Coordinates of C-alpha atoms in Angstrom, one line a residue:
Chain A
X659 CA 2.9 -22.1 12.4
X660 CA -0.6 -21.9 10.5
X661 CA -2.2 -25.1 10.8
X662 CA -4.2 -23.6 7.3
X663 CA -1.7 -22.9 5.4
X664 CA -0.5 -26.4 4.1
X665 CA -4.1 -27.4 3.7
X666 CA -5.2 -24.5 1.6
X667 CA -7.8 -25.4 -1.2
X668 CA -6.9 -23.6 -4.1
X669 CA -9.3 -25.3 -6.3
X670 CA -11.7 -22.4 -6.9
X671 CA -10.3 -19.3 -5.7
X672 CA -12.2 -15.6 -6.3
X673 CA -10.9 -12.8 -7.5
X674 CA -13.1 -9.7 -6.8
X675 CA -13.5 -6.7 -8.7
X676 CA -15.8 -4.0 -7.7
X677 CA -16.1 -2.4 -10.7
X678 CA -17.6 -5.3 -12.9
X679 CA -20.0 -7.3 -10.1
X680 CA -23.3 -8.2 -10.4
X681 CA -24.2 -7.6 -6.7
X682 CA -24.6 -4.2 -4.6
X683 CA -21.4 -4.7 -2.5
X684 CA -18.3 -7.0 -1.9
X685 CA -19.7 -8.7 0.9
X686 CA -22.6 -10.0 -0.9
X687 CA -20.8 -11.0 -4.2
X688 CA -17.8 -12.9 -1.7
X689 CA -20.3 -14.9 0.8
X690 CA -22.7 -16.1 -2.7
X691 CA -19.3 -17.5 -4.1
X692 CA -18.4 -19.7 -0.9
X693 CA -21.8 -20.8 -0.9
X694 CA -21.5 -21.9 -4.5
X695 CA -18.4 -23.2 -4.1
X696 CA -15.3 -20.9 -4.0
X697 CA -12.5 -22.1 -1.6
X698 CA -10.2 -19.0 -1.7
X699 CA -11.3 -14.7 -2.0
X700 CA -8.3 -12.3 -3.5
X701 CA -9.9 -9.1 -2.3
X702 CA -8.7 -6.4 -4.9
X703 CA -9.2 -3.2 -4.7
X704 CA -6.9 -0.7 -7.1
X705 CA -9.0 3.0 -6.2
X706 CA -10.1 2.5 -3.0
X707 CA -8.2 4.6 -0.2
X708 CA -5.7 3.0 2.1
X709 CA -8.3 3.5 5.0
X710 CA -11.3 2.1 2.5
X711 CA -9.5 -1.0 1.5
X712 CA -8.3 -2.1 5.4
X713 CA -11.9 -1.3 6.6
X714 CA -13.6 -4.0 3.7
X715 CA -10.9 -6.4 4.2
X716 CA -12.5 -6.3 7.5
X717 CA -15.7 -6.8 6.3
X718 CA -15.0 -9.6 3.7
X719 CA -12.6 -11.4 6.9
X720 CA -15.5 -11.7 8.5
X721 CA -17.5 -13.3 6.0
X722 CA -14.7 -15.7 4.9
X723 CA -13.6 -16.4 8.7
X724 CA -17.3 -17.7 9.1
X725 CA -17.1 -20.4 6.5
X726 CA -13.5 -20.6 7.4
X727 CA -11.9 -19.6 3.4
X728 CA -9.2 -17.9 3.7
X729 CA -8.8 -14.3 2.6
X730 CA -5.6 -13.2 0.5
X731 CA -5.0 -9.4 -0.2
X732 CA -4.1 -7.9 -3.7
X733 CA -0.7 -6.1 -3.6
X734 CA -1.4 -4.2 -0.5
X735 CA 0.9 -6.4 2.0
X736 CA 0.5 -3.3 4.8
X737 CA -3.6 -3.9 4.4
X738 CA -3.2 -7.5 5.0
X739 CA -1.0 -7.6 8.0
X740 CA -3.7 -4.5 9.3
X741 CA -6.5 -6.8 8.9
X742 CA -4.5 -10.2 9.6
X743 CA -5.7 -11.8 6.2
X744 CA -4.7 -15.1 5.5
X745 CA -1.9 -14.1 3.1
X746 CA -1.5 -11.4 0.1
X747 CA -1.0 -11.9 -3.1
X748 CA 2.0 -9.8 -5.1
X749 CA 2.3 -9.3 -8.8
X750 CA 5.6 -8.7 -11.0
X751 CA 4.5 -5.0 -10.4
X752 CA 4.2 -5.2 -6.5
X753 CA 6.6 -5.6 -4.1
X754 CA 9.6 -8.0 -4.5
X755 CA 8.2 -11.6 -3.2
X756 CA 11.4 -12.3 -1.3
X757 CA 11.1 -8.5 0.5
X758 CA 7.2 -9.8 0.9
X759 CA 8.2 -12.6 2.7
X760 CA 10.5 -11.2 5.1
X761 CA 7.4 -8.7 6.0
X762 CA 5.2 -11.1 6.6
X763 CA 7.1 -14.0 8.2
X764 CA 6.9 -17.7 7.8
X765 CA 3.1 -18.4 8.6
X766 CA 1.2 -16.1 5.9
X767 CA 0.0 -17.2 2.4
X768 CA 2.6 -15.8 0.0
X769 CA 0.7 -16.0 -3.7
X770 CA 2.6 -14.7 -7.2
X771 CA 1.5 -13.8 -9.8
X772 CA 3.8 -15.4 -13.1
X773 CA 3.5 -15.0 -16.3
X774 CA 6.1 -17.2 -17.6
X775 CA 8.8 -19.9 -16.3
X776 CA 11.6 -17.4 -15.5
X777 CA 9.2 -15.9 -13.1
X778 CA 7.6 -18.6 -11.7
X779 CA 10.7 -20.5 -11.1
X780 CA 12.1 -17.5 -9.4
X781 CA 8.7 -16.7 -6.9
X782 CA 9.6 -20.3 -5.8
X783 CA 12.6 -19.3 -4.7
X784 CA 11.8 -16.0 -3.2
X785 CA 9.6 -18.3 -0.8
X786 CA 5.9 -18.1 -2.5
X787 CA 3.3 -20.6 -1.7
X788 CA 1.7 -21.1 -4.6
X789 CA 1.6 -18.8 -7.9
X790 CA -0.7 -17.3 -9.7
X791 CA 0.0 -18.5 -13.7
X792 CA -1.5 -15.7 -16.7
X793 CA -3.0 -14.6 -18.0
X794 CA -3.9 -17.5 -20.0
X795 CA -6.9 -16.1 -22.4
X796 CA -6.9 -12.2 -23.1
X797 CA -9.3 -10.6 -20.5
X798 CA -11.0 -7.7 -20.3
X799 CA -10.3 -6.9 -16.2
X800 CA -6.2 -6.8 -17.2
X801 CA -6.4 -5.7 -20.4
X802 CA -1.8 -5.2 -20.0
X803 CA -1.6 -8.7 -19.2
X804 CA 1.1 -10.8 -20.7
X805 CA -0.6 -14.2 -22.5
X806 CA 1.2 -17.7 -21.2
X807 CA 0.5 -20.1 -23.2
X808 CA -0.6 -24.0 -22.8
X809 CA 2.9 -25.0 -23.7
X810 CA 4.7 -22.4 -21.1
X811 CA 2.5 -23.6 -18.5
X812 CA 3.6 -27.2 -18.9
X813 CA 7.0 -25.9 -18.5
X814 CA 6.4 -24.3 -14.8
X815 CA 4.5 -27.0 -13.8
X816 CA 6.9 -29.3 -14.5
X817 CA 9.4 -27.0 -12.5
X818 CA 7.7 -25.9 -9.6
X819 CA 6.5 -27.7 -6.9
X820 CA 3.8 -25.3 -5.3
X821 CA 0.2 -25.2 -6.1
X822 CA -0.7 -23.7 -9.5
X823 CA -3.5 -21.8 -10.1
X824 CA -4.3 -20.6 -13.9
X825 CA -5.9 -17.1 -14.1
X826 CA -7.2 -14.9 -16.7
X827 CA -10.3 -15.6 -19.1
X828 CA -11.1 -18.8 -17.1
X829 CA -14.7 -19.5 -17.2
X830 CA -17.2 -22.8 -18.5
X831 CA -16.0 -22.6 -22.0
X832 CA -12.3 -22.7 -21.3
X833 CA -12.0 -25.0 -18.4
X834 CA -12.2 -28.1 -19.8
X835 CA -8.4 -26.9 -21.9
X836 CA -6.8 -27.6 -18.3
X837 CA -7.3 -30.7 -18.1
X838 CA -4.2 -33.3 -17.5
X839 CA -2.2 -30.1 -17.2
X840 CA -1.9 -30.8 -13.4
X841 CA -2.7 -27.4 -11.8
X842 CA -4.3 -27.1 -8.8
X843 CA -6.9 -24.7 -9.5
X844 CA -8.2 -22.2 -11.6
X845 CA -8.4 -18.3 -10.2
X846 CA -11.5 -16.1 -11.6
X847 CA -12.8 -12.9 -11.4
X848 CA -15.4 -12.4 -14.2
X849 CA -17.0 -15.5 -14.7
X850 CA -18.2 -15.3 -11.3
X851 CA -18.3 -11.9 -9.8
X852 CA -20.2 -10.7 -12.7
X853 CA -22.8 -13.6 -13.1
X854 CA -26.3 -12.8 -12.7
X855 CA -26.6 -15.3 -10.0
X856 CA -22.8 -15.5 -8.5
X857 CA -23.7 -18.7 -5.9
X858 CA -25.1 -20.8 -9.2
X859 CA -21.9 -19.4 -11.5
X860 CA -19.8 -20.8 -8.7
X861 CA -21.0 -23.5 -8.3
X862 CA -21.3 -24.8 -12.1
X863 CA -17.5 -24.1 -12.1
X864 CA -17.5 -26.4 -8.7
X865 CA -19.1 -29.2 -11.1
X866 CA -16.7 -29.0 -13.9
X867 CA -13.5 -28.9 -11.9
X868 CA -14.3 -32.4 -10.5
X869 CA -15.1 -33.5 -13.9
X870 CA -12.0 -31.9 -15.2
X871 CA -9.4 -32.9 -12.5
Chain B
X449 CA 15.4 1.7 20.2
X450 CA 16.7 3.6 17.3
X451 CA 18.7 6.1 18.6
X452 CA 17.9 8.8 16.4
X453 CA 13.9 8.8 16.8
X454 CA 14.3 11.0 19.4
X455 CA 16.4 13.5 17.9
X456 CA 14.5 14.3 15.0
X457 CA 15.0 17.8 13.9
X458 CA 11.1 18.4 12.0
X459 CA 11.9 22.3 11.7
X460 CA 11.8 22.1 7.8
X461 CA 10.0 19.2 6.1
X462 CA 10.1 18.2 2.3
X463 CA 6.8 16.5 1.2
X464 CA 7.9 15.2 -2.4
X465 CA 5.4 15.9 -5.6
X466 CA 6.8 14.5 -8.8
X467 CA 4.2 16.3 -10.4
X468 CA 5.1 19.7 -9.7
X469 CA 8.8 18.9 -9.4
X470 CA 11.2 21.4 -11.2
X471 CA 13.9 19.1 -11.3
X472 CA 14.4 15.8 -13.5
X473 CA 14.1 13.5 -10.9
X474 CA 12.9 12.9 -7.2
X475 CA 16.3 12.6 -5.9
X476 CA 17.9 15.2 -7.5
X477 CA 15.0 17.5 -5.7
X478 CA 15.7 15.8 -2.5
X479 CA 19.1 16.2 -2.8
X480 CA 19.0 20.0 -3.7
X481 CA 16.4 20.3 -0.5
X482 CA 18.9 18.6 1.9
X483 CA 21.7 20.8 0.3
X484 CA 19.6 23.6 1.4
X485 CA 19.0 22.8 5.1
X486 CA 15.7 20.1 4.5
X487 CA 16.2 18.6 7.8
X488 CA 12.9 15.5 7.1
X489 CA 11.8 14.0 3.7
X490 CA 8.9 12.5 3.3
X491 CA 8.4 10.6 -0.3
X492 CA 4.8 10.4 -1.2
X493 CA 3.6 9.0 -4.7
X494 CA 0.0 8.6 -5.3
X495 CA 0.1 6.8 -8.9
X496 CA 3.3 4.4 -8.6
X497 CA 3.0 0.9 -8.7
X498 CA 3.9 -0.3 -5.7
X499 CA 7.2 -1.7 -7.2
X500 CA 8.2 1.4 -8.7
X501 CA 7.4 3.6 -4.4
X502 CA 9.5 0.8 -3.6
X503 CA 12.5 1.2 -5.9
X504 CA 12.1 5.2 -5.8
X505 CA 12.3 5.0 -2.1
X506 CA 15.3 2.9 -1.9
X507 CA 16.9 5.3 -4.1
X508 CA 15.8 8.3 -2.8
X509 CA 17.1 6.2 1.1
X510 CA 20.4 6.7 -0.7
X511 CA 20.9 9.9 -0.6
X512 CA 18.7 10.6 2.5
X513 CA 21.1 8.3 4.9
X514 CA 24.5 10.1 3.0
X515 CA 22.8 13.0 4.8
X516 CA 22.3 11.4 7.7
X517 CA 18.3 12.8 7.4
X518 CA 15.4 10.5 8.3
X519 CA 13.4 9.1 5.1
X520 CA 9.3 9.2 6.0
X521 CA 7.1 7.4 3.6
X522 CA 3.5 8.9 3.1
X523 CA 0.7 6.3 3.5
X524 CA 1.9 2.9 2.4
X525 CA 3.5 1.0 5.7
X526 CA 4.7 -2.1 3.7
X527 CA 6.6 0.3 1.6
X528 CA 7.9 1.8 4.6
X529 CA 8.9 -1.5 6.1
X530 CA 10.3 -3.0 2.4
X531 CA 13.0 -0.1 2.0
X532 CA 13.6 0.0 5.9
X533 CA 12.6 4.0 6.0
X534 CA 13.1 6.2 9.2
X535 CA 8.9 6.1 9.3
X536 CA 5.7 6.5 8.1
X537 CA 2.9 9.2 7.8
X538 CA -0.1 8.4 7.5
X539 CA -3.7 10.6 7.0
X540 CA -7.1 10.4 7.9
X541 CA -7.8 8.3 4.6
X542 CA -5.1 6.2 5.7
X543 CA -4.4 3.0 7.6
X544 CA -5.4 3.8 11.4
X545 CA -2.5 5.0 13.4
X546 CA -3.2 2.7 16.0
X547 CA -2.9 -0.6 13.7
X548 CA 0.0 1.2 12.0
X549 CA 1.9 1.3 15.4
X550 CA 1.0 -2.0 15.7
X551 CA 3.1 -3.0 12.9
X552 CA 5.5 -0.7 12.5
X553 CA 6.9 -1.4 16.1
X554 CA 7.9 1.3 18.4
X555 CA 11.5 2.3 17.0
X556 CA 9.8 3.7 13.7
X557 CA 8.5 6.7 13.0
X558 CA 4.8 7.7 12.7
X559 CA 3.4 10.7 11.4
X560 CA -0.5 11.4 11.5
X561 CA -1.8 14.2 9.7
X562 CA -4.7 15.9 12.1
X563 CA -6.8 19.1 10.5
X564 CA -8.5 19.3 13.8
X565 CA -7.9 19.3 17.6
X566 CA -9.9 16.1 18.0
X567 CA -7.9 14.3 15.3
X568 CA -4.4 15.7 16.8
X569 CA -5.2 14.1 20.6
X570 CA -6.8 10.9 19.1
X571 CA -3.6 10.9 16.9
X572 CA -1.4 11.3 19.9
X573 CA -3.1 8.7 21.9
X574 CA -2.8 6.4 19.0
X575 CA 1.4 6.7 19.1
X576 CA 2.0 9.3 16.8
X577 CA 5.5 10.7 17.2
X578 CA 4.8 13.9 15.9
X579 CA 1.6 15.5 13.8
X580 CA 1.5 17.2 10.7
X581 CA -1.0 19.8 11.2
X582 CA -3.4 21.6 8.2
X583 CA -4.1 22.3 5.2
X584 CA -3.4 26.0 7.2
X585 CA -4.1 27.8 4.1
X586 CA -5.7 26.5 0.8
X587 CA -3.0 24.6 -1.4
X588 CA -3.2 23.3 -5.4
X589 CA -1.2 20.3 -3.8
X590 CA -3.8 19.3 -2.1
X591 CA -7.5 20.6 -2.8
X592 CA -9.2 18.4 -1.1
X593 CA -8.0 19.0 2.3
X594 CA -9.7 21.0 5.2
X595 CA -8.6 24.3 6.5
X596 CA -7.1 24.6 9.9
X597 CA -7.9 27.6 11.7
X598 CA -4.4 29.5 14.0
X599 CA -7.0 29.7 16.3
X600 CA -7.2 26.0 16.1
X601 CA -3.4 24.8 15.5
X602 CA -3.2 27.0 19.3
X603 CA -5.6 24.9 20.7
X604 CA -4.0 21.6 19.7
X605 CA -0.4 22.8 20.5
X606 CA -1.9 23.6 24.3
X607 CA -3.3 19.5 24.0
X608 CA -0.7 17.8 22.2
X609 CA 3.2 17.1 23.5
X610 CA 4.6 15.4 20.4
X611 CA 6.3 18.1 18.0
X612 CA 4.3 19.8 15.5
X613 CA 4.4 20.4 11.8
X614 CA 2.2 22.8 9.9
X615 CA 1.3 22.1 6.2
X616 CA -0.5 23.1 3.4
X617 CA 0.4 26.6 1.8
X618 CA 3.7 27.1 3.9
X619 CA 6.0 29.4 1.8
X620 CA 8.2 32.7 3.0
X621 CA 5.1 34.5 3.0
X622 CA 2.8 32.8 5.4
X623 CA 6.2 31.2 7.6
X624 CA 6.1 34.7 9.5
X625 CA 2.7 34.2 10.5
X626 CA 3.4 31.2 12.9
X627 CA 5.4 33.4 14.9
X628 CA 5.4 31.9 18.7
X629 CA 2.9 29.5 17.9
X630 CA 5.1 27.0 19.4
X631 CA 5.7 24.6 16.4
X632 CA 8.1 22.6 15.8
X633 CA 8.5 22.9 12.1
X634 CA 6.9 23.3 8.3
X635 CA 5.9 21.1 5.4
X636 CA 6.3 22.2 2.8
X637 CA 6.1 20.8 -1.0
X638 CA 5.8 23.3 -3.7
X639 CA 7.6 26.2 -2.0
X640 CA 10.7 23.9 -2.5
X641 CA 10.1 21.3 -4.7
X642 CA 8.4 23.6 -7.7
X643 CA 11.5 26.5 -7.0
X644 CA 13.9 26.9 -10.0
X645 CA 16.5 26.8 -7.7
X646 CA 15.7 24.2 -4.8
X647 CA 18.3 24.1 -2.6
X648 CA 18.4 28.4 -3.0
X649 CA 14.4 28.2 -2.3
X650 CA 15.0 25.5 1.0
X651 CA 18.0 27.8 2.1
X652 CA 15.7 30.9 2.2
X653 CA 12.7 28.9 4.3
X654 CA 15.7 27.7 6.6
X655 CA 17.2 31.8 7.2
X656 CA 13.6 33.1 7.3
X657 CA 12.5 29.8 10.5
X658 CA 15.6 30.7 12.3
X659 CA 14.1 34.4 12.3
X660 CA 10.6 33.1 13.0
X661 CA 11.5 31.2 16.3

């Protein structure tokens, strides 16, 4: 058994996105954010080759094995069993999360993404640790996103009994809308990975989530 | 151990390309192929989700196990594992062979492509059950892809043990040119799957190999 994975910290958990960050690589944008904060790094990576995308997930693991946050892979469940992440992270569009499951066996993080109660009641089921609720704002990085509203996030939360983090268009502004809603984090990928200074966006986030909570 | 890993017959390999197909679907192509005397398929999709590889591969398993002929899927392991295929084959851009191995277990599969003699014997050593050697002539499949030299493909058949596949611009008017080179089979994608007639243009490579050999 992972001794981790029931004491995972989802309260501030990265997204990254190569394409839209502020730094020169990965690496430098992902080790800012746990100094400012961050708890939890999705590595996503939608061009890279199979061989690209295993050889920076073993660049970032050994950034987020030194401050000891666990790394979650986007999609790619073969890439995070090659570079024994903590977990991987499977959207409506990725591979089934009960098939995901069996794959990866009882110890890794199992994250889904759900856009509305039907599917977050059923990632439960199919054995996910915690889900991934959005988006809840439009966003430019997933411009296809479905929107899930205040009101349908109510619903799953009063469903499901695994962590909930909210994603899409979270940032300072929009925050403050979660609170009372009883999530257990909040998942973002522009707000920090395109700040000027990612380690200080982080870590104003850090701030407002206690106030929030 | 699966039994039939060992009794693979690689002499002629389809390498799917839904964007040159001439048929409707994948599976009608693969089924026309196997009709024709396609003794491996491998399904390769470079722009699916990975829900969509998954659900085409399960289909296209159907009709692959009716046959009794092993289903290979090109780069992505987890998809491999998901649908429960025969194996994998990976590239040089791919996930290394040796991790691969690692998770794919010894009863599965693995192809490695190799366009040189040091990638075939590193690919060997790494537990690859048979190569896939090229691109021996230049392809439109594949544009990006280095030229093996015959002089070359001898040298790695005197190295290698594990059977060997040529690809890249295989059709009935290069197969006579591998004349006792000692392969074990071709690759071939558009020389099949782009025919007006595929299981007439898979029963043509099949007469002309048996001539070859």
């Amino acid at each position: 058994m992972n001794p981790m994975k029931h004491n995972v910290d989802y309260s501030l958990y990265l997204v990254t996105d190569r394409d839209i960050m502020s730094t020169s690589t990965i690496e430098e944008a992902v080790e800012q954010a746990i100094k400012g904060g961050v708890t939890l790094v999705q590595l996503r990576e939608k061009r890279a080759s199979s061989l690209e995308f295993y050889e920076t997930a073993l660049r970032v693991k050994q950034i987020t094995d030194s401050y000891n946050v666990p790394l979650i892979i986007n999609d790619r469940v073969d890439i995070a069993l090659a570079a024994d992440a903590a977990g991987v992270h499977v959207g409506q569009r990725d591979l089934p999360a009960a098939r995901v499951r069996e794959i990866i066996g009882p110890d890794k993080i199992l994250g889904v993404s759900a856009s509305c109660f039907e599917e977050a009641v059923q990632a439960e089921k199919d054995g996910a640790d915690y889900l991934g609720v959005g988006a809840m704002f439009p966003t430019g990085t997933k411009t296809d996103a479905d929107i899930t509203t205040m009101d349908e996030l109510r619903r799953i939360r009063g469903a499901v009994s695994i962590p909930i983090v909210v994603i899409g268009g979270i940032n300072k502004n929009t925050l403050p809308l979660f609170a009372g809603t009883g999530i257990d984090g909040i998942a973002v990928v522009s707000a920090i990975i395109s700040a000027a200074d990612v380690q200080e966006a982080a870590r104003e986030l850090k701030t407002l989530l206690q106030q929030v909570r």
